[in-house]
Each structure stands twice: as structure tokens, then as C-alpha cells.
Amino acid sequence: LVWDPGSSGKVRSGMAAAIEEELHLLVTSLRPLRATERQRCLVFDVFDEAIFRHFGVHGQLFGSAVNGFQTHSSDIDIQVLLPPAVLEQLVEQKTPTASASKQRSKKEACAAAVRSLAEELRRCSFTVVDVIEGARVPIVKCKHKLAQEQLEQEGTDAGEFLGGVADPMTPIEFEVDISFCNEVASFNSRLLRAYADLDHRTVELCTLVKHWARQRR
């Protein structure tokens, strides 16, 4: 048995300590490198620019980018909060004479928004994998990988990618999900971030649960 002074006088077995150390190493291996996170930020900037050009509003990150539970395989979740005037315009374009409930009109507007954005992204040579209009929260699913020249230029401009040295990285292909008027997701992400800020073990636990769920697919 190993005495652990940080556990309020409890005795912990050597096996339990070894398992805890192994899990900690697993979490560390799952966490993204700074270079990966830098690429993720650059990909978000590219999509945010396209969203702003098309709708006049910026996209907002939610999910793992906000709650802090990122792994090296995490996708990029973006939501777009459209002004009421834009939502009304999207509904009128689809059904100019239809009279629907406010809730139904908003869902129809979000479905129209994902179609409209998908067309714009394809026109700009983005890879649109799927457009899910019928979901509770309509989504545009994309994939994107930066060009090597973009990474090298960014590394030169920033002076570093990892470890303080300019690093021409291998481009990583990220999955990008864009949804509209998904306010609850932002609140959930910030709530989980608050839990993570209260106790660092929350991040490790949630990272392990995410890994376990992915392995069971």
C-alpha cells in the first residue's frame, strides 16, 4: 500500500495509483498539440470570413473549442446567430405566402440558411460533405485542409507554431459543422467550461469518456 498525503488520510493501493498514472498518460496523448490548435484556429478564421461575407455576421465557436475538452481528433463546431430580419427574409424567400408558427418559421429559416451557406461554400471551393436540413438543428457538414503555403506563411508571420520555432507543419484535414440559431449549445459549452475551471480533473474525466465512446463506435 502507498500512503497518499493528498487524499485526506486515505490509503490508496499501488495498483490504483498505477492505473491513475496510466489514465493520465492516455489523456496527455489525446490532447492536441499547440500546432494542431493553431491550425484549428486558422481553419475557423477561413470559414468565419466566408460566413461574414454571406450573412454579414460572424460565426461563434462552441463545443470542445469552448469547454476545453479538445482532443487531437476534435472537429470544429460553429454556430451562426442570424438577426431576426435575416431569418424573416429567408422564410419569405422560401414560402412568401405561408403563415406558420414562430417556432416553425425559425426552423424553416435555419434550414434555408444551411442551404444558402452550402451553396456559397461550394461556390468558394470548400468541401461540403452533407447538408442536414431536417435535423432539430440544421447543419452544414464540411471538411477543410489548409494549403501548405498558408501554413508556412503563417509560421513566418507569427514567428512560431510550436516550441518558439517556425514549423512548416503537415496540413490537417478538419471536420467542420456549422449550425444556425443554436443558442443552447453555447450555454452548454460555457457551463462545461465553468466545471472545468473549478476542477482540472473534469477535463481529464470528460476526455476519457469521449475517448471511450469513440472507441465503442
CSV table of N, CA and C in Angstrom, one decimal, residues 67-204:
chain,number,residue,atom,x,y,z
A,67,ASN,N,-15.4,24.6,-24.3
A,67,ASN,CA,-15.4,23.9,-23.0
A,67,ASN,C,-14.0,23.3,-22.6
A,68,GLY,N,-13.1,23.3,-23.5
A,68,GLY,CA,-11.7,22.9,-23.2
A,68,GLY,C,-11.5,21.4,-23.2
A,69,PHE,N,-12.4,20.6,-23.8
A,69,PHE,CA,-12.3,19.1,-23.8
A,69,PHE,C,-11.8,18.7,-25.2
A,70,GLN,N,-10.9,19.5,-25.8
A,70,GLN,CA,-10.5,19.1,-27.1
A,70,GLN,C,-9.5,17.9,-27.1
A,71,THR,N,-9.6,17.1,-28.1
A,71,THR,CA,-8.6,16.1,-28.4
A,71,THR,C,-8.0,16.4,-29.8
A,72,HIS,N,-7.0,15.6,-30.2
A,72,HIS,CA,-6.4,15.9,-31.5
A,72,HIS,C,-7.3,15.6,-32.6
A,73,SER,N,-8.4,14.8,-32.4
A,73,SER,CA,-9.4,14.5,-33.5
A,73,SER,C,-10.7,15.3,-33.4
A,74,SER,N,-10.7,16.3,-32.5
A,74,SER,CA,-12.0,17.0,-32.3
A,74,SER,C,-12.3,17.8,-33.6
A,75,ASP,N,-13.6,17.9,-33.9
A,75,ASP,CA,-14.0,18.7,-35.1
A,75,ASP,C,-14.2,20.2,-34.6
A,76,ILE,N,-14.6,21.0,-35.6
A,76,ILE,CA,-14.8,22.4,-35.3
A,76,ILE,C,-16.3,22.7,-35.4
A,77,ASP,N,-16.9,23.1,-34.3
A,77,ASP,CA,-18.3,23.4,-34.2
A,77,ASP,C,-18.5,24.9,-34.3
A,78,ILE,N,-19.3,25.4,-35.3
A,78,ILE,CA,-19.5,26.8,-35.4
A,78,ILE,C,-21.0,27.0,-35.5
A,79,GLN,N,-21.5,28.0,-34.8
A,79,GLN,CA,-22.9,28.4,-34.8
A,79,GLN,C,-23.0,29.8,-35.3
A,80,VAL,N,-24.1,30.1,-36.0
A,80,VAL,CA,-24.3,31.4,-36.6
A,80,VAL,C,-25.6,31.9,-36.0
A,81,LEU,N,-25.6,33.0,-35.3
A,81,LEU,CA,-26.8,33.6,-34.8
A,81,LEU,C,-27.3,34.7,-35.7
A,82,LEU,N,-28.3,34.4,-36.5
A,82,LEU,CA,-28.7,35.4,-37.5
A,82,LEU,C,-29.7,36.4,-36.9
A,83,PRO,N,-29.7,37.6,-37.3
A,83,PRO,CA,-30.6,38.6,-36.8
A,83,PRO,C,-32.1,38.2,-37.2
A,84,PRO,N,-33.1,38.6,-36.5
A,84,PRO,CA,-34.5,38.3,-36.8
A,84,PRO,C,-34.9,38.7,-38.2
A,85,ALA,N,-34.4,39.9,-38.7
A,85,ALA,CA,-34.7,40.4,-40.0
A,85,ALA,C,-34.2,39.4,-41.1
A,86,VAL,N,-33.0,38.8,-40.9
A,86,VAL,CA,-32.5,37.9,-41.9
A,86,VAL,C,-33.3,36.6,-41.9
A,87,LEU,N,-33.7,36.1,-40.7
A,87,LEU,CA,-34.5,34.9,-40.6
A,87,LEU,C,-35.8,35.1,-41.3
A,88,GLU,N,-36.5,36.3,-41.1
A,88,GLU,CA,-37.7,36.5,-41.7
A,88,GLU,C,-37.6,36.6,-43.2
A,89,GLN,N,-36.5,37.1,-43.7
A,89,GLN,CA,-36.2,37.2,-45.1
A,89,GLN,C,-36.1,35.8,-45.7
A,90,LEU,N,-35.3,34.9,-45.0
A,90,LEU,CA,-35.1,33.6,-45.5
A,90,LEU,C,-36.4,32.8,-45.6
A,91,VAL,N,-37.3,33.0,-44.6
A,91,VAL,CA,-38.6,32.3,-44.6
A,91,VAL,C,-39.5,32.8,-45.8
A,92,GLU,N,-39.5,34.2,-46.0
A,92,GLU,CA,-40.3,34.8,-47.1
A,92,GLU,C,-39.8,34.3,-48.4
A,93,GLN,N,-38.5,34.1,-48.6
A,93,GLN,CA,-38.0,33.7,-49.9
A,93,GLN,C,-38.4,32.2,-50.2
A,94,LYS,N,-38.6,31.4,-49.1
A,94,LYS,CA,-39.0,30.0,-49.3
A,94,LYS,C,-40.5,29.9,-49.5
A,95,THR,N,-41.3,30.6,-48.6
A,95,THR,CA,-42.7,30.5,-48.7
A,95,THR,C,-43.3,31.9,-48.4
A,96,PRO,N,-43.4,32.7,-49.5
A,96,PRO,CA,-43.8,34.1,-49.3
A,96,PRO,C,-45.2,34.3,-48.8
A,97,THR,N,-46.1,33.3,-49.0
A,97,THR,CA,-47.5,33.5,-48.5
A,97,THR,C,-47.9,32.6,-47.4
A,98,ALA,N,-46.9,31.8,-46.9
A,98,ALA,CA,-47.2,30.9,-45.8
A,98,ALA,C,-47.4,31.6,-44.5
A,99,SER,N,-48.3,31.1,-43.7
A,99,SER,CA,-48.5,31.6,-42.3
A,99,SER,C,-48.2,30.4,-41.4
A,100,ALA,N,-47.1,30.5,-40.7
A,100,ALA,CA,-46.6,29.4,-39.8
A,100,ALA,C,-46.3,30.0,-38.4
A,101,SER,N,-46.2,29.1,-37.5
A,101,SER,CA,-45.9,29.5,-36.1
A,101,SER,C,-44.5,30.0,-36.1
A,102,LYS,N,-44.2,30.8,-35.0
A,102,LYS,CA,-42.9,31.4,-34.9
A,102,LYS,C,-41.8,30.3,-34.8
A,103,GLN,N,-42.1,29.2,-34.1
A,103,GLN,CA,-41.1,28.2,-33.9
A,103,GLN,C,-40.8,27.5,-35.3
A,104,ARG,N,-41.9,27.2,-36.0
A,104,ARG,CA,-41.8,26.5,-37.3
A,104,ARG,C,-41.1,27.4,-38.3
A,105,SER,N,-41.4,28.7,-38.3
A,105,SER,CA,-40.7,29.7,-39.2
A,105,SER,C,-39.2,29.8,-38.9
A,106,LYS,N,-38.8,29.7,-37.6
A,106,LYS,CA,-37.4,29.8,-37.3
A,106,LYS,C,-36.7,28.6,-37.8
A,107,LYS,N,-37.3,27.4,-37.7
A,107,LYS,CA,-36.7,26.2,-38.1
A,107,LYS,C,-36.6,26.2,-39.7
A,108,GLU,N,-37.6,26.6,-40.3
A,108,GLU,CA,-37.6,26.7,-41.8
A,108,GLU,C,-36.5,27.7,-42.2
A,109,ALA,N,-36.4,28.8,-41.5
A,109,ALA,CA,-35.3,29.8,-41.8
A,109,ALA,C,-33.9,29.2,-41.6
A,110,CYS,N,-33.7,28.4,-40.6
A,110,CYS,CA,-32.4,27.8,-40.4
A,110,CYS,C,-32.1,26.8,-41.5
A,111,ALA,N,-33.1,26.0,-41.9
A,111,ALA,CA,-33.0,25.1,-43.0
A,111,ALA,C,-32.6,25.8,-44.3
A,112,ALA,N,-33.3,27.0,-44.5
A,112,ALA,CA,-32.9,27.8,-45.7
A,112,ALA,C,-31.5,28.3,-45.6
A,113,ALA,N,-31.1,28.7,-44.4
A,113,ALA,CA,-29.8,29.2,-44.1
A,113,ALA,C,-28.7,28.2,-44.4
A,114,VAL,N,-28.9,27.0,-44.0
A,114,VAL,CA,-27.8,26.0,-44.3
A,114,VAL,C,-27.7,25.7,-45.8
A,115,ARG,N,-28.9,25.7,-46.5
A,115,ARG,CA,-28.9,25.5,-47.9
A,115,ARG,C,-28.1,26.7,-48.6
A,116,SER,N,-28.4,27.9,-48.2
A,116,SER,CA,-27.8,29.0,-48.8
A,116,SER,C,-26.3,29.1,-48.5
A,117,LEU,N,-25.9,28.8,-47.3
A,117,LEU,CA,-24.5,28.8,-47.0
A,117,LEU,C,-23.7,27.6,-47.7
A,118,ALA,N,-24.4,26.5,-47.8
A,118,ALA,CA,-23.7,25.4,-48.5
A,118,ALA,C,-23.5,25.7,-50.0
A,119,GLU,N,-24.4,26.4,-50.6
A,119,GLU,CA,-24.2,26.8,-52.0
A,119,GLU,C,-23.1,27.8,-52.1
A,120,GLU,N,-23.0,28.8,-51.1
A,120,GLU,CA,-21.9,29.7,-51.1
A,120,GLU,C,-20.6,29.1,-50.9
A,121,LEU,N,-20.5,28.1,-50.0
A,121,LEU,CA,-19.2,27.4,-49.7
A,121,LEU,C,-18.8,26.6,-50.9
A,122,ARG,N,-19.7,25.9,-51.6
A,122,ARG,CA,-19.3,25.2,-52.8
A,122,ARG,C,-18.8,26.1,-53.8
A,123,ARG,N,-19.4,27.3,-54.0
A,123,ARG,CA,-19.0,28.3,-55.0
A,123,ARG,C,-17.6,28.8,-54.7
A,124,CYS,N,-17.2,28.8,-53.4
A,124,CYS,CA,-15.9,29.2,-53.0
A,124,CYS,C,-14.9,28.0,-52.9
A,125,SER,N,-15.3,26.9,-53.4
A,125,SER,CA,-14.4,25.7,-53.5
A,125,SER,C,-14.2,25.0,-52.2
A,126,PHE,N,-15.1,25.2,-51.2
A,126,PHE,CA,-15.0,24.4,-49.9
A,126,PHE,C,-15.6,23.1,-50.2
A,127,THR,N,-15.2,22.1,-49.4
A,127,THR,CA,-15.7,20.7,-49.5
A,127,THR,C,-16.9,20.6,-48.6
A,128,VAL,N,-18.1,20.6,-49.2
A,128,VAL,CA,-19.3,20.4,-48.4
A,128,VAL,C,-19.7,18.9,-48.4
A,129,VAL,N,-19.6,18.2,-47.3
A,129,VAL,CA,-19.9,16.8,-47.2
A,129,VAL,C,-21.4,16.5,-47.2
A,130,ASP,N,-22.2,17.3,-46.4
A,130,ASP,CA,-23.6,17.0,-46.3
A,130,ASP,C,-24.3,18.2,-45.8
A,131,VAL,N,-25.6,18.3,-46.2
A,131,VAL,CA,-26.5,19.4,-45.7
A,131,VAL,C,-27.7,18.7,-45.1
A,132,ILE,N,-27.8,18.8,-43.7
A,132,ILE,CA,-28.8,18.1,-43.0
A,132,ILE,C,-29.9,19.2,-42.6
A,133,GLU,N,-30.9,19.2,-43.4
A,133,GLU,CA,-32.0,20.3,-43.2
A,133,GLU,C,-33.0,19.8,-42.2
A,134,GLY,N,-33.3,18.5,-42.2
A,134,GLY,CA,-34.4,18.0,-41.4
A,134,GLY,C,-34.1,17.8,-39.9
A,135,ALA,N,-32.9,18.0,-39.5
A,135,ALA,CA,-32.5,17.8,-38.1
A,135,ALA,C,-33.1,18.9,-37.2
A,136,ARG,N,-33.2,18.6,-35.9
A,136,ARG,CA,-33.7,19.6,-34.9
A,136,ARG,C,-32.9,20.9,-35.1
A,137,VAL,N,-31.6,20.7,-35.3
A,137,VAL,CA,-30.7,21.9,-35.6
A,137,VAL,C,-30.1,21.6,-36.9
A,138,PRO,N,-30.6,22.2,-38.0
A,138,PRO,CA,-30.0,22.0,-39.3
A,138,PRO,C,-28.5,22.3,-39.4
A,139,ILE,N,-27.7,21.5,-40.1
A,139,ILE,CA,-26.3,21.6,-40.1
A,139,ILE,C,-25.7,21.5,-41.5
A,140,VAL,N,-24.7,22.3,-41.7
A,140,VAL,CA,-23.8,22.1,-42.9
A,140,VAL,C,-22.5,21.4,-42.4
A,141,LYS,N,-22.2,20.2,-43.0
A,141,LYS,CA,-21.1,19.5,-42.6
A,141,LYS,C,-20.0,19.6,-43.7
A,142,CYS,N,-18.8,20.0,-43.3
A,142,CYS,CA,-17.8,20.3,-44.3
A,142,CYS,C,-16.5,19.6,-43.8
A,143,LYS,N,-15.5,19.6,-44.7
A,143,LYS,CA,-14.1,19.2,-44.4
A,143,LYS,C,-13.2,20.3,-45.0
A,144,HIS,N,-12.1,20.6,-44.3
A,144,HIS,CA,-11.2,21.6,-44.9
A,144,HIS,C,-9.8,21.3,-44.4
A,145,LYS,N,-8.9,21.5,-45.3
A,145,LYS,CA,-7.5,21.4,-45.0
A,145,LYS,C,-6.7,22.6,-45.6
A,146,LEU,N,-5.9,23.3,-44.8
A,146,LEU,CA,-5.2,24.4,-45.3
A,146,LEU,C,-4.1,24.0,-46.3
A,147,ALA,N,-3.8,24.9,-47.2
A,147,ALA,CA,-2.7,24.6,-48.1
A,147,ALA,C,-1.4,24.8,-47.3
A,148,GLN,N,-0.4,24.0,-47.8
A,148,GLN,CA,0.9,24.1,-47.1
A,148,GLN,C,1.5,25.5,-47.2
A,149,GLU,N,1.2,26.2,-48.3
A,149,GLU,CA,1.8,27.6,-48.4
A,149,GLU,C,1.2,28.5,-47.3
A,150,GLN,N,-0.1,28.3,-47.0
A,150,GLN,CA,-0.8,29.1,-45.9
A,150,GLN,C,-0.1,28.9,-44.6
A,151,LEU,N,0.2,27.6,-44.3
A,151,LEU,CA,0.9,27.3,-43.0
A,151,LEU,C,2.3,27.9,-42.9
A,152,GLU,N,3.0,27.7,-44.0
A,152,GLU,CA,4.4,28.3,-44.0
A,152,GLU,C,4.4,29.8,-43.8
A,153,GLN,N,3.4,30.5,-44.5
A,153,GLN,CA,3.3,31.9,-44.4
A,153,GLN,C,2.9,32.3,-43.0
A,154,GLU,N,2.0,31.6,-42.4
A,154,GLU,CA,1.5,31.9,-41.1
A,154,GLU,C,2.6,31.7,-40.1
A,155,GLY,N,3.4,30.6,-40.3
A,155,GLY,CA,4.5,30.3,-39.4
A,155,GLY,C,5.6,31.4,-39.5
A,156,THR,N,5.8,32.0,-40.6
A,156,THR,CA,6.8,33.1,-40.8
A,156,THR,C,6.3,34.3,-40.2
A,157,ASP,N,5.0,34.6,-40.3
A,157,ASP,CA,4.4,35.8,-39.8
A,157,ASP,C,4.3,35.8,-38.3
A,158,ALA,N,3.9,34.6,-37.7
A,158,ALA,CA,3.8,34.5,-36.3
A,158,ALA,C,5.1,34.3,-35.6
A,159,GLY,N,6.1,33.8,-36.3
A,159,GLY,CA,7.4,33.5,-35.7
A,159,GLY,C,7.5,32.2,-35.0
A,160,GLU,N,6.4,31.5,-34.8
A,160,GLU,CA,6.4,30.2,-34.1
A,160,GLU,C,5.1,29.5,-34.4
A,161,PHE,N,5.2,28.2,-34.3
A,161,PHE,CA,4.0,27.3,-34.3
A,161,PHE,C,4.1,26.5,-33.0
A,162,LEU,N,5.3,26.0,-32.8
A,162,LEU,CA,5.4,25.1,-31.6
A,162,LEU,C,6.9,25.2,-31.1
A,163,GLY,N,7.0,25.4,-29.8
A,163,GLY,CA,8.3,25.5,-29.2
A,163,GLY,C,9.1,26.7,-29.6
A,164,GLY,N,8.4,27.8,-30.1
A,164,GLY,CA,9.1,29.0,-30.4
A,164,GLY,C,9.9,29.0,-31.7
A,165,VAL,N,9.7,28.0,-32.5
A,165,VAL,CA,10.4,27.9,-33.8
A,165,VAL,C,9.4,27.8,-34.9
A,166,ALA,N,9.6,28.5,-36.0
A,166,ALA,CA,8.7,28.4,-37.2
A,166,ALA,C,8.7,27.0,-37.7
A,167,ASP,N,7.5,26.4,-37.8
A,167,ASP,CA,7.4,25.0,-38.1
A,167,ASP,C,6.5,24.8,-39.3
A,168,PRO,N,7.0,24.4,-40.5
A,168,PRO,CA,6.1,24.2,-41.7
A,168,PRO,C,5.4,22.8,-41.4
A,169,MET,N,4.2,22.9,-40.9
A,169,MET,CA,3.5,21.6,-40.5
A,169,MET,C,2.9,21.0,-41.7
A,170,THR,N,2.6,19.7,-41.5
A,170,THR,CA,1.7,19.0,-42.4
A,170,THR,C,0.3,19.4,-42.2
A,171,PRO,N,-0.4,19.8,-43.3
A,171,PRO,CA,-1.8,20.3,-43.1
A,171,PRO,C,-2.7,19.2,-42.6
A,172,ILE,N,-3.6,19.5,-41.7
A,172,ILE,CA,-4.5,18.5,-41.1
A,172,ILE,C,-5.9,18.8,-41.7
A,173,GLU,N,-6.6,17.8,-42.0
A,173,GLU,CA,-8.0,17.9,-42.5
A,173,GLU,C,-8.9,17.9,-41.3
A,174,PHE,N,-9.7,19.0,-41.1
A,174,PHE,CA,-10.6,19.1,-40.0
A,174,PHE,C,-12.1,18.9,-40.5
A,175,GLU,N,-12.9,18.3,-39.7
A,175,GLU,CA,-14.3,18.3,-39.9
A,175,GLU,C,-14.9,19.5,-39.3
A,176,VAL,N,-15.8,20.2,-40.1
A,176,VAL,CA,-16.4,21.4,-39.6
A,176,VAL,C,-17.9,21.3,-39.7
A,177,ASP,N,-18.6,21.5,-38.6
A,177,ASP,CA,-20.1,21.5,-38.6
A,177,ASP,C,-20.6,22.9,-38.3
A,178,ILE,N,-21.4,23.4,-39.2
A,178,ILE,CA,-22.0,24.8,-39.0
A,178,ILE,C,-23.5,24.7,-38.8
A,179,SER,N,-23.9,25.3,-37.7
A,179,SER,CA,-25.4,25.3,-37.4
A,179,SER,C,-25.8,26.7,-37.2
A,180,PHE,N,-27.2,26.9,-37.2
A,180,PHE,CA,-27.7,28.2,-37.1
A,180,PHE,C,-28.7,28.3,-35.9
A,181,CYS,N,-28.6,29.5,-35.2
A,181,CYS,CA,-29.5,29.8,-34.1
A,181,CYS,C,-29.6,28.7,-33.1
A,182,ASN,N,-28.4,28.2,-32.7
A,182,ASN,CA,-28.3,27.1,-31.8
A,182,ASN,C,-27.8,27.6,-30.4
A,183,GLU,N,-28.6,28.6,-29.8
A,183,GLU,CA,-28.1,29.3,-28.6
A,183,GLU,C,-27.8,28.4,-27.5
A,184,VAL,N,-28.6,27.3,-27.3
A,184,VAL,CA,-28.5,26.4,-26.2
A,184,VAL,C,-27.1,25.8,-26.1
A,185,ALA,N,-26.5,25.5,-27.3
A,185,ALA,CA,-25.2,24.9,-27.4
A,185,ALA,C,-24.2,25.8,-26.8
A,186,SER,N,-24.3,27.1,-27.0
A,186,SER,CA,-23.3,28.0,-26.4
A,186,SER,C,-23.4,28.0,-24.9
A,187,PHE,N,-24.6,28.0,-24.4
A,187,PHE,CA,-24.8,28.0,-22.9
A,187,PHE,C,-24.2,26.7,-22.3
A,188,ASN,N,-24.5,25.5,-23.0
A,188,ASN,CA,-23.9,24.3,-22.5
A,188,ASN,C,-22.4,24.3,-22.5
A,189,SER,N,-21.8,24.8,-23.6
A,189,SER,CA,-20.4,24.8,-23.7
A,189,SER,C,-19.7,25.7,-22.6
A,190,ARG,N,-20.4,26.8,-22.3
A,190,ARG,CA,-19.8,27.7,-21.2
A,190,ARG,C,-20.0,27.1,-19.8
A,191,LEU,N,-21.1,26.3,-19.7
A,191,LEU,CA,-21.4,25.7,-18.4
A,191,LEU,C,-20.3,24.6,-18.1
A,192,LEU,N,-20.0,23.8,-19.2
A,192,LEU,CA,-19.0,22.8,-19.0
A,192,LEU,C,-17.6,23.4,-18.8
A,193,ARG,N,-17.4,24.6,-19.4
A,193,ARG,CA,-16.1,25.3,-19.2
A,193,ARG,C,-16.0,25.7,-17.7
A,194,ALA,N,-17.1,26.1,-17.2
A,194,ALA,CA,-17.1,26.6,-15.8
A,194,ALA,C,-16.8,25.4,-14.8
A,195,TYR,N,-17.3,24.2,-15.2
A,195,TYR,CA,-17.0,23.0,-14.4
A,195,TYR,C,-15.5,22.7,-14.5
A,196,ALA,N,-14.9,22.8,-15.7
A,196,ALA,CA,-13.5,22.6,-16.0
A,196,ALA,C,-12.6,23.5,-15.2
A,197,ASP,N,-13.1,24.8,-15.1
A,197,ASP,CA,-12.3,25.8,-14.4
A,197,ASP,C,-12.3,25.6,-12.9
A,198,LEU,N,-13.4,24.9,-12.4
A,198,LEU,CA,-13.5,24.7,-11.0
A,198,LEU,C,-12.5,23.5,-10.6
A,199,ASP,N,-12.4,22.5,-11.4
A,199,ASP,CA,-11.6,21.4,-11.1
A,199,ASP,C,-11.0,20.8,-12.3
A,200,HIS,N,-9.6,20.8,-12.4
A,200,HIS,CA,-8.9,20.3,-13.7
A,200,HIS,C,-9.2,18.9,-14.0
A,201,ARG,N,-9.6,18.1,-12.9
A,201,ARG,CA,-9.9,16.7,-13.2
A,201,ARG,C,-11.2,16.5,-14.1
A,202,THR,N,-12.0,17.5,-14.1
A,202,THR,CA,-13.2,17.5,-15.0
A,202,THR,C,-12.8,17.3,-16.5
A,203,VAL,N,-11.7,18.0,-16.9
A,203,VAL,CA,-11.2,17.9,-18.2
A,203,VAL,C,-10.7,16.5,-18.5
A,204,GLU,N,-9.9,15.9,-17.6
A,204,GLU,CA,-9.4,14.6,-17.8
A,204,GLU,C,-10.5,13.5,-17.8
